[in-house]
Tab-separated table of C-alpha atoms in Angstrom:
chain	number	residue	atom	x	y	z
A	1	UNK	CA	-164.743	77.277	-79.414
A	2	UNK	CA	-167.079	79.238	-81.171
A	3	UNK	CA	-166.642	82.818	-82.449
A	4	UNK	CA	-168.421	85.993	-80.947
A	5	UNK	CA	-170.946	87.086	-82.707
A	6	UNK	CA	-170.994	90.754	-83.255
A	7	UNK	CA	-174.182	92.317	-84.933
A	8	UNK	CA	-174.060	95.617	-86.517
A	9	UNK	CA	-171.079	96.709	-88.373
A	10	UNK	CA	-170.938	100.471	-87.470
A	11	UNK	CA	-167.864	101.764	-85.094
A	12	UNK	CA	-168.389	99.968	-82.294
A	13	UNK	CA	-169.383	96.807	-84.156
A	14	UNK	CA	-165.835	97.247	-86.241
A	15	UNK	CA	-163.823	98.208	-83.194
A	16	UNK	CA	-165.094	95.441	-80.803
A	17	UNK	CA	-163.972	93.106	-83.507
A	18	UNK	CA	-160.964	94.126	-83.815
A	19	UNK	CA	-160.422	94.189	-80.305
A	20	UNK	CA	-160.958	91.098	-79.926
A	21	UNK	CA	-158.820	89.815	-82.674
A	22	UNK	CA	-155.540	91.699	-80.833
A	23	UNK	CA	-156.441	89.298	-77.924
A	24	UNK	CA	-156.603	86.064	-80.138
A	25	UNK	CA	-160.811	85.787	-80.163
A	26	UNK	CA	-162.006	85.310	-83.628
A	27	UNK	CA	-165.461	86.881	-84.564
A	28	UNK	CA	-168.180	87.239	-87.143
A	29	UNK	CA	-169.581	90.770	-88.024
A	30	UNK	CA	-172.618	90.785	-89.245
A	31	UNK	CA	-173.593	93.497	-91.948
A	32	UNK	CA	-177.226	94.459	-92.389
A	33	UNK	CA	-175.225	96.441	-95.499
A	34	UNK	CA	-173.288	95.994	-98.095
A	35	UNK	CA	-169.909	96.175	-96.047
A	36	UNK	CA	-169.024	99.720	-97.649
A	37	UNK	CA	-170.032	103.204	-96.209
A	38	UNK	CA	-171.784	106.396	-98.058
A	39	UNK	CA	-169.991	109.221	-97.178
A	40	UNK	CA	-171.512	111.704	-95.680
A	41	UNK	CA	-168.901	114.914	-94.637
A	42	UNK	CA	-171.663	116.392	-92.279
A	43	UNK	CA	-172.028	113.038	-90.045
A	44	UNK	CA	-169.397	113.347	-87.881
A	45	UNK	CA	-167.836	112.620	-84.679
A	46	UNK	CA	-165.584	113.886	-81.744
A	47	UNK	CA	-163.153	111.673	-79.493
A	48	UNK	CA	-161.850	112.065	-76.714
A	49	UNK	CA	-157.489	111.875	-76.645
A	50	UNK	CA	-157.635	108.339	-75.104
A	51	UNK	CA	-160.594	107.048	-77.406
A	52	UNK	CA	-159.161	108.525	-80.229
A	53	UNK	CA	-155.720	106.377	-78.995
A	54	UNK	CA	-157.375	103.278	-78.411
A	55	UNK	CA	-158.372	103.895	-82.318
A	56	UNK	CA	-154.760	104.459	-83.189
A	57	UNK	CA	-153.237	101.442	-81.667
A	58	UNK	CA	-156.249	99.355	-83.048
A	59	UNK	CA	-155.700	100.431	-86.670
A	60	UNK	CA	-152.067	101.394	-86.783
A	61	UNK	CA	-153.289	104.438	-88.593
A	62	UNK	CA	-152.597	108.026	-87.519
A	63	UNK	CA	-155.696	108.939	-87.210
A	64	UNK	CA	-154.722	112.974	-86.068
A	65	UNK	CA	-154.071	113.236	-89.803
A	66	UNK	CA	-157.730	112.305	-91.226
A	67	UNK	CA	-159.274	114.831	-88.998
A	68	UNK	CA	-158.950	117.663	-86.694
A	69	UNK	CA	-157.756	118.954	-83.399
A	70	UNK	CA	-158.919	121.319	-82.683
A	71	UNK	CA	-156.847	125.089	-81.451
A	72	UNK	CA	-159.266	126.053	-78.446
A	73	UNK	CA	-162.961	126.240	-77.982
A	74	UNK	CA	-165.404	129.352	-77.149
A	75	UNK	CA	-168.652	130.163	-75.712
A	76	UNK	CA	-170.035	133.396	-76.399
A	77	UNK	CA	-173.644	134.515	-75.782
A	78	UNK	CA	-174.366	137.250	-78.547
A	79	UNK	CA	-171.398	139.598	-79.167
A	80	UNK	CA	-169.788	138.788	-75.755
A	81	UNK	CA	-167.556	135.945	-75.346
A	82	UNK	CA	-168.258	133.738	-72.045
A	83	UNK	CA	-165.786	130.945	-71.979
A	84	UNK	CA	-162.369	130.204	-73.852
A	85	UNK	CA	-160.353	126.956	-73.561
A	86	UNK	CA	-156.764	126.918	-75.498
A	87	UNK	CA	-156.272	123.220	-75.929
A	88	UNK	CA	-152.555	122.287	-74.364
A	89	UNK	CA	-150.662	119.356	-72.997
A	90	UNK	CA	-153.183	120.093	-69.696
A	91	UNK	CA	-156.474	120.190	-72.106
A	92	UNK	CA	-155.768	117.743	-74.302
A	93	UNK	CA	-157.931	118.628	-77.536
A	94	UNK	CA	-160.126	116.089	-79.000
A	95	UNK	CA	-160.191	114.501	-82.349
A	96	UNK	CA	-162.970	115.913	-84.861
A	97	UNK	CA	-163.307	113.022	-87.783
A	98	UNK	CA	-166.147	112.578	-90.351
A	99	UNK	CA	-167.730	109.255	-89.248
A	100	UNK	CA	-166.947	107.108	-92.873
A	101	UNK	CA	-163.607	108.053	-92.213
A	102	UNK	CA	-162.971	106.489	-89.033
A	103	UNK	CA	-165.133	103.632	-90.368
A	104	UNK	CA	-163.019	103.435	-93.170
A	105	UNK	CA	-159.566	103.313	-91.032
A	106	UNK	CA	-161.416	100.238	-89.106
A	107	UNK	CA	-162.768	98.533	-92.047
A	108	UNK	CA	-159.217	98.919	-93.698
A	109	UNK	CA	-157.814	97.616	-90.538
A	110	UNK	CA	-159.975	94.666	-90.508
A	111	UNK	CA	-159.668	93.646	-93.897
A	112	UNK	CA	-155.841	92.148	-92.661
A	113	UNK	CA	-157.485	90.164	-90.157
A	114	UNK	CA	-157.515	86.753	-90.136
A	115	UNK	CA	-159.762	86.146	-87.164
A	116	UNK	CA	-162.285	88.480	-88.173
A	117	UNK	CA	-164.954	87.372	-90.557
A	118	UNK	CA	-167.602	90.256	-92.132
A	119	UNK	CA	-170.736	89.198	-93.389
A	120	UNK	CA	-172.284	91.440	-95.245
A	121	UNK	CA	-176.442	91.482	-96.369
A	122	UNK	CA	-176.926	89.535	-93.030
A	123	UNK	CA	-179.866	91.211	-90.950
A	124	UNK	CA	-180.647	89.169	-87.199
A	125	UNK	CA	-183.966	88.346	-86.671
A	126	UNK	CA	-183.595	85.723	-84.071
A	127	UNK	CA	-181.763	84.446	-81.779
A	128	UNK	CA	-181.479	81.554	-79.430
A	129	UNK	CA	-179.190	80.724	-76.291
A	130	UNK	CA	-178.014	77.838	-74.235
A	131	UNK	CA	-175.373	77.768	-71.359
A	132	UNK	CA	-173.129	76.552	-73.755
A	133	UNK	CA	-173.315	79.158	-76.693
A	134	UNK	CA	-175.623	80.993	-78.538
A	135	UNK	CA	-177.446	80.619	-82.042
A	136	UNK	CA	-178.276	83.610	-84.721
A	137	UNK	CA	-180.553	83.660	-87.590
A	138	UNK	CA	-180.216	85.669	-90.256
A	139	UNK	CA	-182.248	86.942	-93.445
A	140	UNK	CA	-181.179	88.851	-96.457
A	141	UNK	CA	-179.765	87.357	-99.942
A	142	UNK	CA	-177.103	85.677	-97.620
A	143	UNK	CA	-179.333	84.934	-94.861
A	144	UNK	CA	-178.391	81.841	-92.916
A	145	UNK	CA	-177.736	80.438	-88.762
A	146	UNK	CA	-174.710	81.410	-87.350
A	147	UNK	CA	-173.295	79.691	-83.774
A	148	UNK	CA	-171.416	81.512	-81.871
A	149	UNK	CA	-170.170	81.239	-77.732
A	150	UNK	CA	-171.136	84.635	-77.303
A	151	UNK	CA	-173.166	87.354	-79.141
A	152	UNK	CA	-172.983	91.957	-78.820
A	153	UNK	CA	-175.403	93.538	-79.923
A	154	UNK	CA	-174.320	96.588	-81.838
A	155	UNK	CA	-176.932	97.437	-83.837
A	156	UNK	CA	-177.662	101.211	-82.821
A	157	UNK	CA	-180.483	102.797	-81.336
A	158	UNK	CA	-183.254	100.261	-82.854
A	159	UNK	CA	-181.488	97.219	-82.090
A	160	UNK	CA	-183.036	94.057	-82.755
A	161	UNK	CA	-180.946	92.615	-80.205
A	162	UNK	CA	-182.308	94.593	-77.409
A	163	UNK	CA	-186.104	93.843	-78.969
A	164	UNK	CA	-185.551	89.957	-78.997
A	165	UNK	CA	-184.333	90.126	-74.833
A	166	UNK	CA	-187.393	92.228	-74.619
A	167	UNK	CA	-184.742	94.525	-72.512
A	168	UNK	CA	-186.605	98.045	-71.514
A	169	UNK	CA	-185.095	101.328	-73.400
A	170	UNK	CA	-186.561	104.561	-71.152
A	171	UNK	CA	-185.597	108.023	-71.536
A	172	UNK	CA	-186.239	111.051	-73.269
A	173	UNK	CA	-187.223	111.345	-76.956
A	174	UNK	CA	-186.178	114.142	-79.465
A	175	UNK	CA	-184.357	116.163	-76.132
A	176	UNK	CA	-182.739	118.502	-78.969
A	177	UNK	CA	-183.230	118.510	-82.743
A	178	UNK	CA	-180.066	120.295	-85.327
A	179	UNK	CA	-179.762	121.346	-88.532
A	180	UNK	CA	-176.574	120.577	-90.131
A	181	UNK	CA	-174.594	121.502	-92.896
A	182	UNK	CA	-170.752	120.476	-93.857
A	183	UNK	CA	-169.249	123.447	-95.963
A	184	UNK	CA	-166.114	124.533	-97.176
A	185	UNK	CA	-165.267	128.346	-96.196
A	186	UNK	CA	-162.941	130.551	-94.465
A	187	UNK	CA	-163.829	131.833	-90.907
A	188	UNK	CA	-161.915	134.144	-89.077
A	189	UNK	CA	-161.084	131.511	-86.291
A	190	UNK	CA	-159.175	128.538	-88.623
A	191	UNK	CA	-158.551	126.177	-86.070
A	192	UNK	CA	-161.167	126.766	-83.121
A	193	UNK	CA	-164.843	125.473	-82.280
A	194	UNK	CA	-167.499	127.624	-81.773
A	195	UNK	CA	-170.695	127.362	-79.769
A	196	UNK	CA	-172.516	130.884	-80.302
A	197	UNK	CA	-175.551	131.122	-78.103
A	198	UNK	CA	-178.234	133.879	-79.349
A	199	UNK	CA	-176.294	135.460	-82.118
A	200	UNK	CA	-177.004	138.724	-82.717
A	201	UNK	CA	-178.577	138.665	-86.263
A	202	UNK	CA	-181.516	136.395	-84.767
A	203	UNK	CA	-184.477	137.742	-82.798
A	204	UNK	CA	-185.169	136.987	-79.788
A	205	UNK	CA	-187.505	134.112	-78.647
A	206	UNK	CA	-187.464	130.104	-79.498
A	207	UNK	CA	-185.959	131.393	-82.804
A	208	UNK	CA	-183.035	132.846	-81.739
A	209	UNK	CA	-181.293	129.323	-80.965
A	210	UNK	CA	-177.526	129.184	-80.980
A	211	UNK	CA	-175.011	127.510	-83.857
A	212	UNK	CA	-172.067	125.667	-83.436
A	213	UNK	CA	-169.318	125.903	-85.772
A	214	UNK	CA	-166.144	122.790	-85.660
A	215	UNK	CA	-163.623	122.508	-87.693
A	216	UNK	CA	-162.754	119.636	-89.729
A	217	UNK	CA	-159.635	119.380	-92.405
A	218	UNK	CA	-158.896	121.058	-95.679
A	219	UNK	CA	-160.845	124.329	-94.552
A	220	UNK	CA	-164.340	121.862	-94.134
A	221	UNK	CA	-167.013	122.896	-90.979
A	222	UNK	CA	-169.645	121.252	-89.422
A	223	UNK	CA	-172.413	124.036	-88.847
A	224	UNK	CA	-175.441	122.793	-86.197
A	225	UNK	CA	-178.253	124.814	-85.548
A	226	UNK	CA	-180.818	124.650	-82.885
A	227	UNK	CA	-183.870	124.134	-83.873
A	228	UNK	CA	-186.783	125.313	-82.310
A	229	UNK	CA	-189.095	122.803	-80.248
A	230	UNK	CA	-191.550	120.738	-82.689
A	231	UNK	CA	-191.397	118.735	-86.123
A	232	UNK	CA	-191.171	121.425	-88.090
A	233	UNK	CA	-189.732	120.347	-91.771
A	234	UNK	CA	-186.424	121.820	-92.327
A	235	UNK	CA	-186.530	122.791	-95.967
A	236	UNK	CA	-183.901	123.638	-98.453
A	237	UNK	CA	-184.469	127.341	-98.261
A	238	UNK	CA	-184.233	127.547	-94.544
A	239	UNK	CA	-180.894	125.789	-94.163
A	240	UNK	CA	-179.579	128.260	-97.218
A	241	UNK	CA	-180.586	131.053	-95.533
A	242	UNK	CA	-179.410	130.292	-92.029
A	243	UNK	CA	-176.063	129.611	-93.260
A	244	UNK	CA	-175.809	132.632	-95.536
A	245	UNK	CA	-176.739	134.563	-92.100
A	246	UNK	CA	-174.446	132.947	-90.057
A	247	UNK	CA	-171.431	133.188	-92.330
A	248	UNK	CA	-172.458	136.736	-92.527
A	249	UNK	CA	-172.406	137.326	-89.211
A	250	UNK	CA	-169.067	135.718	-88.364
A	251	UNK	CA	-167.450	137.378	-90.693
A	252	UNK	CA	-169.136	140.590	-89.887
A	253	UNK	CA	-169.372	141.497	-94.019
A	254	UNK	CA	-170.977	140.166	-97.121
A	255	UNK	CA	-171.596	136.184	-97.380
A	256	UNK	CA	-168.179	134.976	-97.903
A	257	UNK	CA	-167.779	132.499	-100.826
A	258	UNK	CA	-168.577	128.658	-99.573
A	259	UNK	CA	-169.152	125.194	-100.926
A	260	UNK	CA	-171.578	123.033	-99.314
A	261	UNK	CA	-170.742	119.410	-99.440
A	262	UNK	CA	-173.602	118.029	-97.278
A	263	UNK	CA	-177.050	118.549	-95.068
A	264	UNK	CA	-178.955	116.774	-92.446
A	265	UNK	CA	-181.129	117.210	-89.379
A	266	UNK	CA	-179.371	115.326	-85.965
A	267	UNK	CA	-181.979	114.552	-83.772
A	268	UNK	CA	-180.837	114.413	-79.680
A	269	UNK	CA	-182.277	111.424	-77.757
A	270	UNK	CA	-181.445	110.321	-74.302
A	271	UNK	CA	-181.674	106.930	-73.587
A	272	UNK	CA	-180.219	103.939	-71.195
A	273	UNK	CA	-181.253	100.551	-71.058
A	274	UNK	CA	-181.983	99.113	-67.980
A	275	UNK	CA	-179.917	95.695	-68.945
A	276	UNK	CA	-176.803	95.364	-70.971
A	277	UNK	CA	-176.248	91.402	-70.577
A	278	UNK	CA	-178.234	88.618	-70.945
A	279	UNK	CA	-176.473	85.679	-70.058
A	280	UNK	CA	-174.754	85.033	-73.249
A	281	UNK	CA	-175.687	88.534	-74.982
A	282	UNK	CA	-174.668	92.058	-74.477
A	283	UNK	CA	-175.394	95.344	-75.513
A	284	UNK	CA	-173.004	98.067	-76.343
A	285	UNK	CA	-172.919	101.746	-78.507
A	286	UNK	CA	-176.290	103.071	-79.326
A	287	UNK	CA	-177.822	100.070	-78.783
A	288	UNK	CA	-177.053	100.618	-75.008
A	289	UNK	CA	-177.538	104.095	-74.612
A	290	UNK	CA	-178.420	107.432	-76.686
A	291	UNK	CA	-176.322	110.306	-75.463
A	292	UNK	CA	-175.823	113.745	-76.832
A	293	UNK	CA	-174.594	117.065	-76.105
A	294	UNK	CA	-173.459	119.185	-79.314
A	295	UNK	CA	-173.749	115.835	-81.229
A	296	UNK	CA	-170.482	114.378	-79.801
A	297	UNK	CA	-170.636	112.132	-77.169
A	298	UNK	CA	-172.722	109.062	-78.283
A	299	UNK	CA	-170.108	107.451	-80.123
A	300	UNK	CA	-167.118	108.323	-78.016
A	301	UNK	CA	-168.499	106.153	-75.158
A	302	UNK	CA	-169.802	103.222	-77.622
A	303	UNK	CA	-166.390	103.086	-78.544
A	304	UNK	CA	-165.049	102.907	-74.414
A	305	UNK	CA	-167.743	100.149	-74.545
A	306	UNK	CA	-166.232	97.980	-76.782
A	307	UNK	CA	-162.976	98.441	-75.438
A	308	UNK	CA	-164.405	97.409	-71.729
A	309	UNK	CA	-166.188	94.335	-73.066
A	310	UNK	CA	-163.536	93.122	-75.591
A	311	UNK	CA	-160.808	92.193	-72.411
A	312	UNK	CA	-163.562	91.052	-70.815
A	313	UNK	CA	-164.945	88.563	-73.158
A	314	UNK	CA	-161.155	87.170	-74.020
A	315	UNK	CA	-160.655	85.578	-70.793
A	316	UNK	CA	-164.060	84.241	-71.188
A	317	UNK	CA	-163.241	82.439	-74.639
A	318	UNK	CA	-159.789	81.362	-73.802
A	319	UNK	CA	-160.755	80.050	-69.852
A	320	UNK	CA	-164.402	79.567	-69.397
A	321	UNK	CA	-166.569	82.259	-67.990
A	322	UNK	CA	-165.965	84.359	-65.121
A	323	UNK	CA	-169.205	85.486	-64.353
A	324	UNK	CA	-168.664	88.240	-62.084
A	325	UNK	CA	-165.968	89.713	-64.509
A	326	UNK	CA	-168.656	89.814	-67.167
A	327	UNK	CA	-171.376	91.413	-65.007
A	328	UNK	CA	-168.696	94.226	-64.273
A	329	UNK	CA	-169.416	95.328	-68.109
A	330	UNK	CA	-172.879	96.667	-67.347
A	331	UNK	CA	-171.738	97.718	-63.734
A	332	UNK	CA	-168.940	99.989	-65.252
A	333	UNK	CA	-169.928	101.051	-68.619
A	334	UNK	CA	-173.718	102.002	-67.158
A	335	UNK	CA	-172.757	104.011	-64.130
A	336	UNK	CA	-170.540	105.916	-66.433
A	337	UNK	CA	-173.197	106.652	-68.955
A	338	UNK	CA	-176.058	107.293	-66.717
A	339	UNK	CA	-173.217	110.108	-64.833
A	340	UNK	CA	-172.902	111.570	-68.594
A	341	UNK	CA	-176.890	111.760	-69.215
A	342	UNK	CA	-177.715	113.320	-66.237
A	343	UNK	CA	-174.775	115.994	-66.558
A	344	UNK	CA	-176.170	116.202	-69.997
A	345	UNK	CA	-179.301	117.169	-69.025
């Protein structure tokens, strides 16, 4: 029997691979890259207690000790607060992890893996399938066909496998855009996210915005700032001085001494395809669906996808398929997701 082909070798790429390989299914990964990760401390991500589990068992890595959880979580609206949540054995507090760490932990994981082949410098730009299996080409210095009995596309939010089924991607573009920034300072709440709605140091208007502030380890934050609507370029100077203010204002003093480690501007989509199988192909992750609120809950549910299609799929390999148990993939996963975008929105 052939392998399943997996393309894209982000999270849910790594994870559904290694899935898979717990439950005897060998794979090939293909790696548009060069199989390693930049690292980028202000890309990160947030998991919920059972996601960040499923991660656990997976890698047989304690993952609690590469990131955070966090203490509690507050709302305020300028000066006042709104809403407090103290994290407990009845709130279980998620897992806040820079993204090429958790990559990292998978990669690691794979990399012991007999059943799980990565292929880096591979990019897909065709495929072909029969009832029996499915065919991949790729291009790139190590560009060559790959056969496989079933293929997941993985390959974020402009697949290549959702282009070549020609499967429809509607939604909303640029819902929210943030400017982030991954610093090392002291705040006067170590161990507890923030989301600060119309501080008051800002005016009022489109301006005024709110900032999040989450925790990460060894005294690191995540800083997001909403940015007004448009494409406004978010220079150098602006990010500077909105942190500067926002330090300020937390700490209700002088700029307190920080280190910044690392910028960028996250851009909120919402998306859902309207298919996520075709016959032998699937969708999962961003590829899928594009999902944010506070920057947190796209990957969380790529990762639920690959752990919904990976017990799926074994059956499938070892038995023959059971259609019906394969169409309950998009059936679950998609309700779920479309019930998170619209309470998103």
């Amino acid at each position: 029997m052939d392998p399943v082909i997996i393309v894209g070798a982000g999270p849910v790429g790594l994870t559904l691979a290694l899935a898979l390989a717990r439950q005897e299914v060998p794979s090939v990964l293909l790696d548009e890259g060069p199989g390693k990760d930049e690292p980028r401390p202000a890309r990160t991500v947030v998991l919920r207690e059972d996601t960040a589990a499923l991660l656990e068992r997976l890698t047989g890595m304690p993952l609690a000790e590469l990131g955070t959880r966090w203490a509690g979580w507050r709302s305020m609206r300028r000066k006042q607060v709104m809403r407090e949540i103290t994290f407990d054995e009845t709130e279980p507090a998620p897992l806040h992890i820079a993204q090429h760490v958790l990559t990292g932990a998978l990669r690691h994981a794979l990399a012991r893996e007999r059943l799980v082949r990565i292929a880096p410098d591979n990019r897909l730009d065709s495929l072909e399938q029969e009832p029996s299996g499915v065919t991949a080409h790729t291009r790139g210095p190590k560009g060559t066909w790959w056969r496989g009995s079933y293929l997941v596309g993985c390959d974020g939010p402009r697949s290549t496998v959702r282009k070549l089924l020609d499967i429809r991607f509607p939604g909303r573009t640029a819902v929210e855009r943030h400017a982030v920034a991954a610093l090392r300072t002291e705040l006067p709440w170590p161990d507890q996210a923030l989301l600060h709605r119309a501080p008051p140091w800002r005016t009022s208007g489109p301006s005024a915005g709110e900032v999040t502030g989450r925790p990460l380890p060894d005294g690191v934050w995540r800083l997001d700032w909403l940015l007004p609507p448009g494409k406004d370029l978010v220079t150098p100077e602006l990010l500077l001085a909105r942190i500067r203010e926002t330090l300020a204002g937390w700490t209700e003093g002088p700029t307190p001494p920080y280190e910044l480690l690392d910028t960028g501007v996250h851009t909120v989509h919402h998306r859902l395809a309207r298919r996520w199988r075709a016959g032998r192909v699937f969708l999962a992750g961003d590829a899928a669906h594009l999902l944010g609120a506070l920057g947190t809950q796209g990957l969380d549910e790529g990762l639920r996808d690959a752990d919904n299609l990976a017990w799926k799929l074994a059956p499938a390999w070892h038995h023959g398929p059971h259609e019906a148990l394969l169409d309950s993939y998009q059936a679950e996963r998609r309700a779920v997701v479309a019930a998170r975008l619209r309470a998103a929105d």
